[in-house]
Amino acid sequence: MDDQNKNLLLATALSFLVILGWYVFFPPPEPQPQPDAVVAETAPAGDVVSAPAAGSEGAAVTAEAETAADAPRLTIETPRVSGTISLLGGRLDDLSLKDYRVSLEEDAAIVKMLSPAGDPNAYYALYGWAPGAGLGPDDVPGANTLWQAEGDATLTPDSPVTLTWDNGKGLTFNRTIAVDQDYLFTITQSVTNASGSTVALAPYGTLARHGEPQDLKNFFILHEGVIGMADGTLAEIDYDDMTDFEVDARSGARAEVTQVETNGWIGFTDHYWMSTLVPEPGQAFRSIAKFDERREIYQTDIVLPTVSVANGETTEATTMLFAGAKEWATIRGYQKDGIEGFLDSIDWGWFFFLTKPIFAVLHWLNALIGNMGWAIIGLTVLIKLLVFPLAYKSYASMAKMKELQPRMEEIKEKAGDDRQKLQQEMMALYKKEKVNPAAGCLPILIQIPIFFSLYKVIFVTLELRHAPFFGPFQDLSAPDPTSIMNLFGLLPMAAPVEGTLMATIFIGILPILLGISMWLQQKLNPAPTDPTQQMIFAWMPWVFMFMLGGFASGLVVYWIANNTITFTQQYLIMRSHGYKPDVFGNIKSGFKKTPKAEKK
């Protein structure tokens, strides 16, 4: 039996080394940025026959797009964002988030949300009117219309800006852009008809991305790509799925079109940032996710119903644009103000019924305590209190099982090799003493979905990004930055780079504390008599220590706190039921060499 255990251990170790070696010498390819092409931006197809298909304006638009950087601009200045609006097309194509930096370095740049055509990975919002019957592409404002603004207007929360364009044929278009204190822009488009005849046209909004984002995570637990809501139904479409869309003749590209009757929105979501086109609540519209494979352009559109404007009349359409950080409180506020289902733009996952309340409590604790690390520990305490009744029954049952251990050993000796008799007498003993042998599994079964949900929360929510705890732990969404290699910062050498083999081996303080806490929890009970089980249990804390070493440090903090509370609960409950765990004795016995089984 011992030889088999040695072979099993050797095979496991060799397999682990082979896997690590494979990732070292054949690492998975990094996502390559898509080549940046100059887009031929056009209005999406309208709701009337004569509306042009996407891409129909051709090379004339391409030539204009190259001069977008030289076009006049208006300044955007709010407490939380800064940027400019290009008067060429009236594009919102330059926006940065003042409150967030790309890293923890003191001189790190602030996060850039939108960027103009011609920049790497250009990303911007466009608005316009799709022409209806009797109108051509040149009769309505589009991607390359040069708008006029009065003076040196600056967009602030207290001062909207208005852009004007006259088509020279009796139609005057105005576009008023307002912004709130956070990340919501309100765009009101209007047209006044003095052409002498009735015209038909459809207002639209577009978000365009040139290629996939450079910082795409491509991690299974996180959705990145198109995010949309249509009459209560959430849609999440990855970038690679957009390339498989069927060609839609109306849109002139690969597209997925959804008719929204009352409430909805659509846009792009990144790990922590999002841009979303939002019609007014109750407004019907066509929601379009589109991929231009020739130019590598990912695009989302909202197209409102076609309106007829008689001579002498004015009509207007109002939509909103969210462009900013996915802050729970901010997005929740917008949802309360009427954007239906907006909080679902945060990727809560399949366990949303756990992740949503877990984060809500974590957010509340962080506001109360002022430190996310202590908030995670506080959340752990609350979760343990919530499941305490089940834990109490479980640990009480385990204490009773320990009391029955001598009688169980007697039954095993009497039954010998008769497994059926052994099972029957064991079940009779459990029934008589009212003991559930599976009760010890309940705390573990409860912890699995909670652990996964907290992992999801820590990974996807912005509030954990760059959230400090203390000392070297300044980002609870990142792995432990300390390392055995430099004696946790005492030696004058850098720690291994995150994600490398060296970082996996030379782990930090938190994973080591995690391994010790799991090991001590095991020592509440004597080691199993079966050599195989004994070996598995002996290795488990240290395997988990290395496995979780690369996880977010906030998750490891939770697991350490959970193990510590569990150890205390189990010890006290078992003592209260007459069983005194011999922790130190079990530790001593663990260091004794297991006698070899006699060969027959």
PDB file of C-alpha atoms in Angstrom, residues 135-410:
ATOM      1  CA  LEU A 135     -33.631  63.111 -48.660  1.00  0.00           C
ATOM      2  CA  GLY A 136     -30.118  62.034 -49.550  1.00  0.00           C
ATOM      3  CA  PRO A 137     -27.034  61.397 -47.333  1.00  0.00           C
ATOM      4  CA  ASP A 138     -25.825  64.967 -47.896  1.00  0.00           C
ATOM      5  CA  ASP A 139     -29.122  66.420 -46.666  1.00  0.00           C
ATOM      6  CA  VAL A 140     -28.716  65.145 -43.096  1.00  0.00           C
ATOM      7  CA  PRO A 141     -25.860  65.468 -40.566  1.00  0.00           C
ATOM      8  CA  GLY A 142     -23.561  62.466 -40.387  1.00  0.00           C
ATOM      9  CA  ALA A 143     -20.094  61.380 -39.331  1.00  0.00           C
ATOM     10  CA  ASN A 144     -18.288  64.141 -41.231  1.00  0.00           C
ATOM     11  CA  THR A 145     -20.646  67.084 -40.868  1.00  0.00           C
ATOM     12  CA  LEU A 146     -18.805  70.171 -39.630  1.00  0.00           C
ATOM     13  CA  TRP A 147     -21.000  71.642 -36.913  1.00  0.00           C
ATOM     14  CA  GLN A 148     -20.935  75.197 -35.597  1.00  0.00           C
ATOM     15  CA  ALA A 149     -20.858  76.224 -31.924  1.00  0.00           C
ATOM     16  CA  GLU A 150     -21.199  79.637 -30.389  1.00  0.00           C
ATOM     17  CA  GLY A 151     -17.916  81.067 -29.043  1.00  0.00           C
ATOM     18  CA  ASP A 152     -15.554  78.951 -26.952  1.00  0.00           C
ATOM     19  CA  ALA A 153     -18.304  76.914 -25.326  1.00  0.00           C
ATOM     20  CA  THR A 154     -17.265  74.458 -22.606  1.00  0.00           C
ATOM     21  CA  LEU A 155     -19.442  71.517 -21.592  1.00  0.00           C
ATOM     22  CA  THR A 156     -19.913  71.376 -17.809  1.00  0.00           C
ATOM     23  CA  PRO A 157     -22.701  70.055 -15.567  1.00  0.00           C
ATOM     24  CA  ASP A 158     -24.038  73.617 -15.376  1.00  0.00           C
ATOM     25  CA  SER A 159     -23.570  74.626 -19.018  1.00  0.00           C
ATOM     26  CA  PRO A 160     -24.774  72.442 -21.912  1.00  0.00           C
ATOM     27  CA  VAL A 161     -23.429  73.126 -25.402  1.00  0.00           C
ATOM     28  CA  THR A 162     -25.462  73.439 -28.589  1.00  0.00           C
ATOM     29  CA  LEU A 163     -24.191  72.571 -32.063  1.00  0.00           C
ATOM     30  CA  THR A 164     -25.909  73.832 -35.236  1.00  0.00           C
ATOM     31  CA  TRP A 165     -25.831  72.804 -38.890  1.00  0.00           C
ATOM     32  CA  ASP A 166     -27.865  74.125 -41.822  1.00  0.00           C
ATOM     33  CA  ASN A 167     -28.070  71.859 -44.864  1.00  0.00           C
ATOM     34  CA  GLY A 168     -28.722  74.828 -47.186  1.00  0.00           C
ATOM     35  CA  LYS A 169     -32.002  73.305 -48.364  1.00  0.00           C
ATOM     36  CA  GLY A 170     -34.336  74.495 -45.646  1.00  0.00           C
ATOM     37  CA  LEU A 171     -33.444  72.052 -42.857  1.00  0.00           C
ATOM     38  CA  THR A 172     -31.708  73.327 -39.698  1.00  0.00           C
ATOM     39  CA  PHE A 173     -30.346  70.778 -37.262  1.00  0.00           C
ATOM     40  CA  ASN A 174     -29.446  71.430 -33.630  1.00  0.00           C
ATOM     41  CA  ARG A 175     -27.736  69.127 -31.172  1.00  0.00           C
ATOM     42  CA  THR A 176     -27.655  70.010 -27.473  1.00  0.00           C
ATOM     43  CA  ILE A 177     -25.272  68.021 -25.274  1.00  0.00           C
ATOM     44  CA  ALA A 178     -25.559  68.102 -21.480  1.00  0.00           C
ATOM     45  CA  VAL A 179     -23.655  66.153 -18.809  1.00  0.00           C
ATOM     46  CA  ASP A 180     -24.295  65.424 -15.134  1.00  0.00           C
ATOM     47  CA  GLN A 181     -21.847  65.267 -12.218  1.00  0.00           C
ATOM     48  CA  ASP A 182     -20.890  61.657 -13.024  1.00  0.00           C
ATOM     49  CA  TYR A 183     -20.884  59.866 -16.378  1.00  0.00           C
ATOM     50  CA  LEU A 184     -24.243  60.455 -18.080  1.00  0.00           C
ATOM     51  CA  PHE A 185     -24.496  62.629 -21.197  1.00  0.00           C
ATOM     52  CA  THR A 186     -27.889  63.729 -22.536  1.00  0.00           C
ATOM     53  CA  ILE A 187     -28.048  64.356 -26.296  1.00  0.00           C
ATOM     54  CA  THR A 188     -31.080  66.191 -27.684  1.00  0.00           C
ATOM     55  CA  GLN A 189     -31.276  66.281 -31.498  1.00  0.00           C
ATOM     56  CA  SER A 190     -33.777  68.535 -33.261  1.00  0.00           C
ATOM     57  CA  VAL A 191     -34.616  69.479 -36.835  1.00  0.00           C
ATOM     58  CA  THR A 192     -36.586  72.500 -38.060  1.00  0.00           C
ATOM     59  CA  ASN A 193     -38.152  72.165 -41.503  1.00  0.00           C
ATOM     60  CA  ALA A 194     -38.422  75.229 -43.741  1.00  0.00           C
ATOM     61  CA  SER A 195     -37.908  73.348 -46.979  1.00  0.00           C
ATOM     62  CA  GLY A 196     -41.460  73.821 -48.250  1.00  0.00           C
ATOM     63  CA  SER A 197     -42.315  70.098 -48.116  1.00  0.00           C
ATOM     64  CA  THR A 198     -42.653  67.276 -45.602  1.00  0.00           C
ATOM     65  CA  VAL A 199     -39.512  65.268 -44.863  1.00  0.00           C
ATOM     66  CA  ALA A 200     -38.987  61.897 -43.166  1.00  0.00           C
ATOM     67  CA  LEU A 201     -35.915  60.929 -41.187  1.00  0.00           C
ATOM     68  CA  ALA A 202     -34.859  58.753 -38.224  1.00  0.00           C
ATOM     69  CA  PRO A 203     -32.577  59.814 -35.331  1.00  0.00           C
ATOM     70  CA  TYR A 204     -29.812  57.393 -34.350  1.00  0.00           C
ATOM     71  CA  GLY A 205     -26.832  56.986 -32.045  1.00  0.00           C
ATOM     72  CA  THR A 206     -23.723  54.887 -32.625  1.00  0.00           C
ATOM     73  CA  LEU A 207     -20.812  53.572 -30.571  1.00  0.00           C
ATOM     74  CA  ALA A 208     -17.835  52.394 -32.645  1.00  0.00           C
ATOM     75  CA  ARG A 209     -14.661  50.546 -31.632  1.00  0.00           C
ATOM     76  CA  HIS A 210     -11.695  50.013 -33.955  1.00  0.00           C
ATOM     77  CA  GLY A 211     -10.590  46.463 -33.221  1.00  0.00           C
ATOM     78  CA  GLU A 212     -10.770  44.637 -29.917  1.00  0.00           C
ATOM     79  CA  PRO A 213      -9.570  46.462 -26.772  1.00  0.00           C
ATOM     80  CA  GLN A 214      -5.845  46.109 -26.122  1.00  0.00           C
ATOM     81  CA  ASP A 215      -6.392  45.164 -22.470  1.00  0.00           C
ATOM     82  CA  LEU A 216      -8.973  42.462 -23.174  1.00  0.00           C
ATOM     83  CA  LYS A 217      -8.833  39.931 -20.291  1.00  0.00           C
ATOM     84  CA  ASN A 218     -10.382  36.962 -22.153  1.00  0.00           C
ATOM     85  CA  PHE A 219     -11.168  35.303 -18.807  1.00  0.00           C
ATOM     86  CA  PHE A 220     -14.123  32.950 -18.498  1.00  0.00           C
ATOM     87  CA  ILE A 221     -15.472  34.575 -15.333  1.00  0.00           C
ATOM     88  CA  LEU A 222     -15.784  38.020 -16.933  1.00  0.00           C
ATOM     89  CA  HIS A 223     -17.899  39.213 -19.863  1.00  0.00           C
ATOM     90  CA  GLU A 224     -16.322  41.764 -22.204  1.00  0.00           C
ATOM     91  CA  GLY A 225     -18.047  42.907 -25.376  1.00  0.00           C
ATOM     92  CA  VAL A 226     -21.574  43.999 -26.206  1.00  0.00           C
ATOM     93  CA  ILE A 227     -23.935  44.438 -23.282  1.00  0.00           C
ATOM     94  CA  GLY A 228     -27.586  45.277 -23.807  1.00  0.00           C
ATOM     95  CA  MET A 229     -31.061  45.191 -22.297  1.00  0.00           C
ATOM     96  CA  ALA A 230     -34.198  44.761 -24.390  1.00  0.00           C
ATOM     97  CA  ASP A 231     -37.571  44.772 -22.624  1.00  0.00           C
ATOM     98  CA  GLY A 232     -36.157  43.061 -19.538  1.00  0.00           C
ATOM     99  CA  THR A 233     -33.904  40.582 -21.361  1.00  0.00           C
ATOM    100  CA  LEU A 234     -30.170  40.950 -20.866  1.00  0.00           C
ATOM    101  CA  ALA A 235     -27.856  40.233 -23.813  1.00  0.00           C
ATOM    102  CA  GLU A 236     -24.110  39.595 -23.501  1.00  0.00           C
ATOM    103  CA  ILE A 237     -22.206  39.116 -26.773  1.00  0.00           C
ATOM    104  CA  ASP A 238     -18.466  38.474 -26.904  1.00  0.00           C
ATOM    105  CA  TYR A 239     -16.328  40.104 -29.594  1.00  0.00           C
ATOM    106  CA  ASP A 240     -15.547  36.788 -31.267  1.00  0.00           C
ATOM    107  CA  ASP A 241     -19.274  35.984 -31.420  1.00  0.00           C
ATOM    108  CA  MET A 242     -19.908  39.239 -33.309  1.00  0.00           C
ATOM    109  CA  THR A 243     -17.683  38.017 -36.141  1.00  0.00           C
ATOM    110  CA  ASP A 244     -20.110  35.095 -36.624  1.00  0.00           C
ATOM    111  CA  PHE A 245     -23.218  37.240 -37.093  1.00  0.00           C
ATOM    112  CA  GLU A 246     -25.235  36.641 -40.242  1.00  0.00           C
ATOM    113  CA  VAL A 247     -25.018  39.444 -42.811  1.00  0.00           C
ATOM    114  CA  ASP A 248     -27.985  41.772 -42.392  1.00  0.00           C
ATOM    115  CA  ALA A 249     -28.942  43.414 -45.700  1.00  0.00           C
ATOM    116  CA  ARG A 250     -30.609  46.354 -43.978  1.00  0.00           C
ATOM    117  CA  SER A 251     -27.488  47.158 -41.918  1.00  0.00           C
ATOM    118  CA  GLY A 252     -25.046  46.343 -44.714  1.00  0.00           C
ATOM    119  CA  ALA A 253     -22.841  44.291 -42.385  1.00  0.00           C
ATOM    120  CA  ARG A 254     -22.803  41.312 -40.039  1.00  0.00           C
ATOM    121  CA  ALA A 255     -25.394  42.330 -37.466  1.00  0.00           C
ATOM    122  CA  GLU A 256     -27.863  41.206 -34.851  1.00  0.00           C
ATOM    123  CA  VAL A 257     -30.970  43.386 -34.729  1.00  0.00           C
ATOM    124  CA  THR A 258     -33.490  43.509 -31.879  1.00  0.00           C
ATOM    125  CA  GLN A 259     -36.721  45.479 -31.855  1.00  0.00           C
ATOM    126  CA  VAL A 260     -37.207  47.009 -28.404  1.00  0.00           C
ATOM    127  CA  GLU A 261     -40.767  48.004 -27.560  1.00  0.00           C
ATOM    128  CA  THR A 262     -40.488  49.979 -24.303  1.00  0.00           C
ATOM    129  CA  ASN A 263     -37.190  49.987 -22.402  1.00  0.00           C
ATOM    130  CA  GLY A 264     -33.632  49.071 -23.278  1.00  0.00           C
ATOM    131  CA  TRP A 265     -30.032  50.111 -23.889  1.00  0.00           C
ATOM    132  CA  ILE A 266     -26.944  48.766 -25.659  1.00  0.00           C
ATOM    133  CA  GLY A 267     -23.208  49.396 -25.670  1.00  0.00           C
ATOM    134  CA  PHE A 268     -19.793  47.942 -24.840  1.00  0.00           C
ATOM    135  CA  THR A 269     -18.536  46.774 -21.480  1.00  0.00           C
ATOM    136  CA  ASP A 270     -14.925  46.326 -20.420  1.00  0.00           C
ATOM    137  CA  HIS A 271     -13.633  44.941 -17.136  1.00  0.00           C
ATOM    138  CA  TYR A 272     -14.214  48.160 -15.202  1.00  0.00           C
ATOM    139  CA  TRP A 273     -15.503  50.679 -17.789  1.00  0.00           C
ATOM    140  CA  MET A 274     -18.571  50.879 -20.001  1.00  0.00           C
ATOM    141  CA  SER A 275     -20.170  53.010 -22.710  1.00  0.00           C
ATOM    142  CA  THR A 276     -23.884  52.615 -23.339  1.00  0.00           C
ATOM    143  CA  LEU A 277     -26.494  54.176 -25.621  1.00  0.00           C
ATOM    144  CA  VAL A 278     -29.742  54.734 -23.705  1.00  0.00           C
ATOM    145  CA  PRO A 279     -33.032  55.936 -25.265  1.00  0.00           C
ATOM    146  CA  GLU A 280     -35.562  57.598 -22.998  1.00  0.00           C
ATOM    147  CA  PRO A 281     -37.653  55.182 -20.864  1.00  0.00           C
ATOM    148  CA  GLY A 282     -40.709  53.990 -22.780  1.00  0.00           C
ATOM    149  CA  GLN A 283     -39.132  54.765 -26.176  1.00  0.00           C
ATOM    150  CA  ALA A 284     -39.317  52.063 -28.863  1.00  0.00           C
ATOM    151  CA  PHE A 285     -36.167  51.611 -30.968  1.00  0.00           C
ATOM    152  CA  ARG A 286     -34.077  49.178 -32.958  1.00  0.00           C
ATOM    153  CA  SER A 287     -31.056  47.865 -31.066  1.00  0.00           C
ATOM    154  CA  ILE A 288     -28.211  46.762 -33.339  1.00  0.00           C
ATOM    155  CA  ALA A 289     -24.918  44.993 -32.623  1.00  0.00           C
ATOM    156  CA  LYS A 290     -22.789  45.110 -35.763  1.00  0.00           C
ATOM    157  CA  PHE A 291     -19.385  43.970 -37.028  1.00  0.00           C
ATOM    158  CA  ASP A 292     -17.727  45.466 -40.114  1.00  0.00           C
ATOM    159  CA  GLU A 293     -15.275  42.688 -41.005  1.00  0.00           C
ATOM    160  CA  ARG A 294     -13.608  44.679 -43.794  1.00  0.00           C
ATOM    161  CA  ARG A 295     -12.497  47.444 -41.427  1.00  0.00           C
ATOM    162  CA  GLU A 296     -12.467  45.464 -38.146  1.00  0.00           C
ATOM    163  CA  ILE A 297     -15.040  47.798 -36.609  1.00  0.00           C
ATOM    164  CA  TYR A 298     -17.285  46.687 -33.739  1.00  0.00           C
ATOM    165  CA  GLN A 299     -20.379  48.827 -33.455  1.00  0.00           C
ATOM    166  CA  THR A 300     -23.649  49.222 -31.556  1.00  0.00           C
ATOM    167  CA  ASP A 301     -26.531  51.384 -32.779  1.00  0.00           C
ATOM    168  CA  ILE A 302     -29.866  52.620 -31.529  1.00  0.00           C
ATOM    169  CA  VAL A 303     -32.259  53.732 -34.274  1.00  0.00           C
ATOM    170  CA  LEU A 304     -35.433  55.490 -33.225  1.00  0.00           C
ATOM    171  CA  PRO A 305     -38.632  55.297 -35.346  1.00  0.00           C
ATOM    172  CA  THR A 306     -38.829  57.445 -38.466  1.00  0.00           C
ATOM    173  CA  VAL A 307     -40.580  60.767 -37.963  1.00  0.00           C
ATOM    174  CA  SER A 308     -42.307  62.971 -40.523  1.00  0.00           C
ATOM    175  CA  VAL A 309     -41.702  66.702 -40.186  1.00  0.00           C
ATOM    176  CA  ALA A 310     -44.069  68.992 -42.042  1.00  0.00           C
ATOM    177  CA  ASN A 311     -42.975  72.334 -43.418  1.00  0.00           C
ATOM    178  CA  GLY A 312     -42.708  74.878 -40.612  1.00  0.00           C
ATOM    179  CA  GLU A 313     -42.525  72.252 -37.870  1.00  0.00           C
ATOM    180  CA  THR A 314     -39.739  71.183 -35.498  1.00  0.00           C
ATOM    181  CA  THR A 315     -39.198  67.749 -33.999  1.00  0.00           C
ATOM    182  CA  GLU A 316     -36.659  66.521 -31.496  1.00  0.00           C
ATOM    183  CA  ALA A 317     -35.373  63.264 -30.028  1.00  0.00           C
ATOM    184  CA  THR A 318     -33.504  62.787 -26.762  1.00  0.00           C
ATOM    185  CA  THR A 319     -31.178  59.921 -25.920  1.00  0.00           C
ATOM    186  CA  MET A 320     -28.488  59.391 -23.277  1.00  0.00           C
ATOM    187  CA  LEU A 321     -24.919  58.144 -23.306  1.00  0.00           C
ATOM    188  CA  PHE A 322     -23.258  56.556 -20.296  1.00  0.00           C
ATOM    189  CA  ALA A 323     -19.475  56.640 -20.631  1.00  0.00           C
ATOM    190  CA  GLY A 324     -17.502  55.938 -17.492  1.00  0.00           C
ATOM    191  CA  ALA A 325     -16.673  53.641 -14.599  1.00  0.00           C
ATOM    192  CA  LYS A 326     -18.968  50.788 -13.569  1.00  0.00           C
ATOM    193  CA  GLU A 327     -19.464  52.087 -10.040  1.00  0.00           C
ATOM    194  CA  TRP A 328     -22.193  50.169  -8.254  1.00  0.00           C
ATOM    195  CA  ALA A 329     -23.683  53.166  -6.451  1.00  0.00           C
ATOM    196  CA  THR A 330     -23.623  55.385  -9.554  1.00  0.00           C
ATOM    197  CA  ILE A 331     -25.189  52.795 -11.856  1.00  0.00           C
ATOM    198  CA  ARG A 332     -27.737  51.907  -9.186  1.00  0.00           C
ATOM    199  CA  GLY A 333     -28.684  55.604  -9.010  1.00  0.00           C
ATOM    200  CA  TYR A 334     -29.253  55.735 -12.779  1.00  0.00           C
ATOM    201  CA  GLN A 335     -31.416  52.616 -12.547  1.00  0.00           C
ATOM    202  CA  LYS A 336     -33.537  54.253  -9.850  1.00  0.00           C
ATOM    203  CA  ASP A 337     -33.893  57.277 -12.140  1.00  0.00           C
ATOM    204  CA  GLY A 338     -35.458  55.146 -14.865  1.00  0.00           C
ATOM    205  CA  ILE A 339     -32.822  53.168 -16.791  1.00  0.00           C
ATOM    206  CA  GLU A 340     -34.371  49.739 -16.429  1.00  0.00           C
ATOM    207  CA  GLY A 341     -32.033  46.882 -15.472  1.00  0.00           C
ATOM    208  CA  PHE A 342     -28.940  49.078 -15.606  1.00  0.00           C
ATOM    209  CA  LEU A 343     -27.370  47.406 -12.569  1.00  0.00           C
ATOM    210  CA  ASP A 344     -27.211  44.182 -14.588  1.00  0.00           C
ATOM    211  CA  SER A 345     -24.526  45.804 -16.733  1.00  0.00           C
ATOM    212  CA  ILE A 346     -22.176  44.613 -13.966  1.00  0.00           C
ATOM    213  CA  ASP A 347     -21.422  40.950 -14.644  1.00  0.00           C
ATOM    214  CA  TRP A 348     -22.981  39.252 -11.611  1.00  0.00           C
ATOM    215  CA  GLY A 349     -22.875  35.797 -13.215  1.00  0.00           C
ATOM    216  CA  TRP A 350     -25.033  32.712 -12.680  1.00  0.00           C
ATOM    217  CA  PHE A 351     -24.978  33.114  -8.902  1.00  0.00           C
ATOM    218  CA  PHE A 352     -26.444  36.637  -9.140  1.00  0.00           C
ATOM    219  CA  PHE A 353     -28.802  35.795  -6.248  1.00  0.00           C
ATOM    220  CA  LEU A 354     -25.643  35.530  -4.097  1.00  0.00           C
ATOM    221  CA  THR A 355     -23.227  37.964  -5.766  1.00  0.00           C
ATOM    222  CA  LYS A 356     -25.649  40.910  -5.686  1.00  0.00           C
ATOM    223  CA  PRO A 357     -26.439  40.774  -1.948  1.00  0.00           C
ATOM    224  CA  ILE A 358     -22.830  39.851  -1.077  1.00  0.00           C
ATOM    225  CA  PHE A 359     -21.537  42.948  -2.843  1.00  0.00           C
ATOM    226  CA  ALA A 360     -24.285  45.164  -1.415  1.00  0.00           C
ATOM    227  CA  VAL A 361     -23.271  44.148   2.121  1.00  0.00           C
ATOM    228  CA  LEU A 362     -19.567  44.481   1.280  1.00  0.00           C
ATOM    229  CA  HIS A 363     -20.169  47.981  -0.113  1.00  0.00           C
ATOM    230  CA  TRP A 364     -22.083  48.961   3.035  1.00  0.00           C
ATOM    231  CA  LEU A 365     -19.344  47.594   5.321  1.00  0.00           C
ATOM    232  CA  ASN A 366     -16.655  49.414   3.337  1.00  0.00           C
ATOM    233  CA  ALA A 367     -18.567  52.701   3.695  1.00  0.00           C
ATOM    234  CA  LEU A 368     -18.971  52.024   7.419  1.00  0.00           C
ATOM    235  CA  ILE A 369     -15.387  50.898   8.159  1.00  0.00           C
ATOM    236  CA  GLY A 370     -13.478  52.792   5.479  1.00  0.00           C
ATOM    237  CA  ASN A 371     -11.210  49.871   4.567  1.00  0.00           C
ATOM    238  CA  MET A 372     -12.093  47.160   2.054  1.00  0.00           C
ATOM    239  CA  GLY A 373      -9.821  44.554   3.697  1.00  0.00           C
ATOM    240  CA  TRP A 374     -11.567  44.890   7.046  1.00  0.00           C
ATOM    241  CA  ALA A 375     -14.899  45.011   5.202  1.00  0.00           C
ATOM    242  CA  ILE A 376     -14.106  41.565   3.714  1.00  0.00           C
ATOM    243  CA  ILE A 377     -13.305  40.246   7.202  1.00  0.00           C
ATOM    244  CA  GLY A 378     -16.535  41.791   8.509  1.00  0.00           C
ATOM    245  CA  LEU A 379     -18.465  40.152   5.650  1.00  0.00           C
ATOM    246  CA  THR A 380     -16.888  36.810   6.595  1.00  0.00           C
ATOM    247  CA  VAL A 381     -18.107  37.221  10.182  1.00  0.00           C
ATOM    248  CA  LEU A 382     -21.645  38.032   9.002  1.00  0.00           C
ATOM    249  CA  ILE A 383     -21.704  35.010   6.659  1.00  0.00           C
ATOM    250  CA  LYS A 384     -20.492  32.724   9.463  1.00  0.00           C
ATOM    251  CA  LEU A 385     -23.219  34.094  11.765  1.00  0.00           C
ATOM    252  CA  LEU A 386     -25.813  33.500   9.052  1.00  0.00           C
ATOM    253  CA  VAL A 387     -24.867  29.838   8.584  1.00  0.00           C
ATOM    254  CA  PHE A 388     -24.110  29.256  12.277  1.00  0.00           C
ATOM    255  CA  PRO A 389     -27.241  27.120  12.965  1.00  0.00           C
ATOM    256  CA  LEU A 390     -26.168  24.624  10.295  1.00  0.00           C
ATOM    257  CA  ALA A 391     -22.556  24.763  11.457  1.00  0.00           C
ATOM    258  CA  TYR A 392     -23.638  24.133  15.038  1.00  0.00           C
ATOM    259  CA  LYS A 393     -25.563  21.002  14.069  1.00  0.00           C
ATOM    260  CA  SER A 394     -22.653  19.833  11.955  1.00  0.00           C
ATOM    261  CA  TYR A 395     -19.968  20.283  14.614  1.00  0.00           C
ATOM    262  CA  ALA A 396     -22.239  18.819  17.300  1.00  0.00           C
ATOM    263  CA  SER A 397     -22.728  15.758  15.114  1.00  0.00           C
ATOM    264  CA  MET A 398     -18.969  15.527  14.568  1.00  0.00           C
ATOM    265  CA  ALA A 399     -18.401  15.635  18.350  1.00  0.00           C
ATOM    266  CA  LYS A 400     -20.928  12.826  18.781  1.00  0.00           C
ATOM    267  CA  MET A 401     -19.142  10.812  16.099  1.00  0.00           C
ATOM    268  CA  LYS A 402     -15.904  11.155  18.044  1.00  0.00           C
ATOM    269  CA  GLU A 403     -17.621   9.779  21.139  1.00  0.00           C
ATOM    270  CA  LEU A 404     -18.855   6.809  19.119  1.00  0.00           C
ATOM    271  CA  GLN A 405     -15.408   6.100  17.666  1.00  0.00           C
ATOM    272  CA  PRO A 406     -14.548   3.231  20.087  1.00  0.00           C
ATOM    273  CA  ARG A 407     -17.877   1.473  19.445  1.00  0.00           C
ATOM    274  CA  MET A 408     -17.414   1.911  15.694  1.00  0.00           C
ATOM    275  CA  GLU A 409     -13.988   0.264  15.922  1.00  0.00           C
ATOM    276  CA  GLU A 410     -15.546  -2.675  17.797  1.00  0.00           C
TER     277      GLU A 410
END
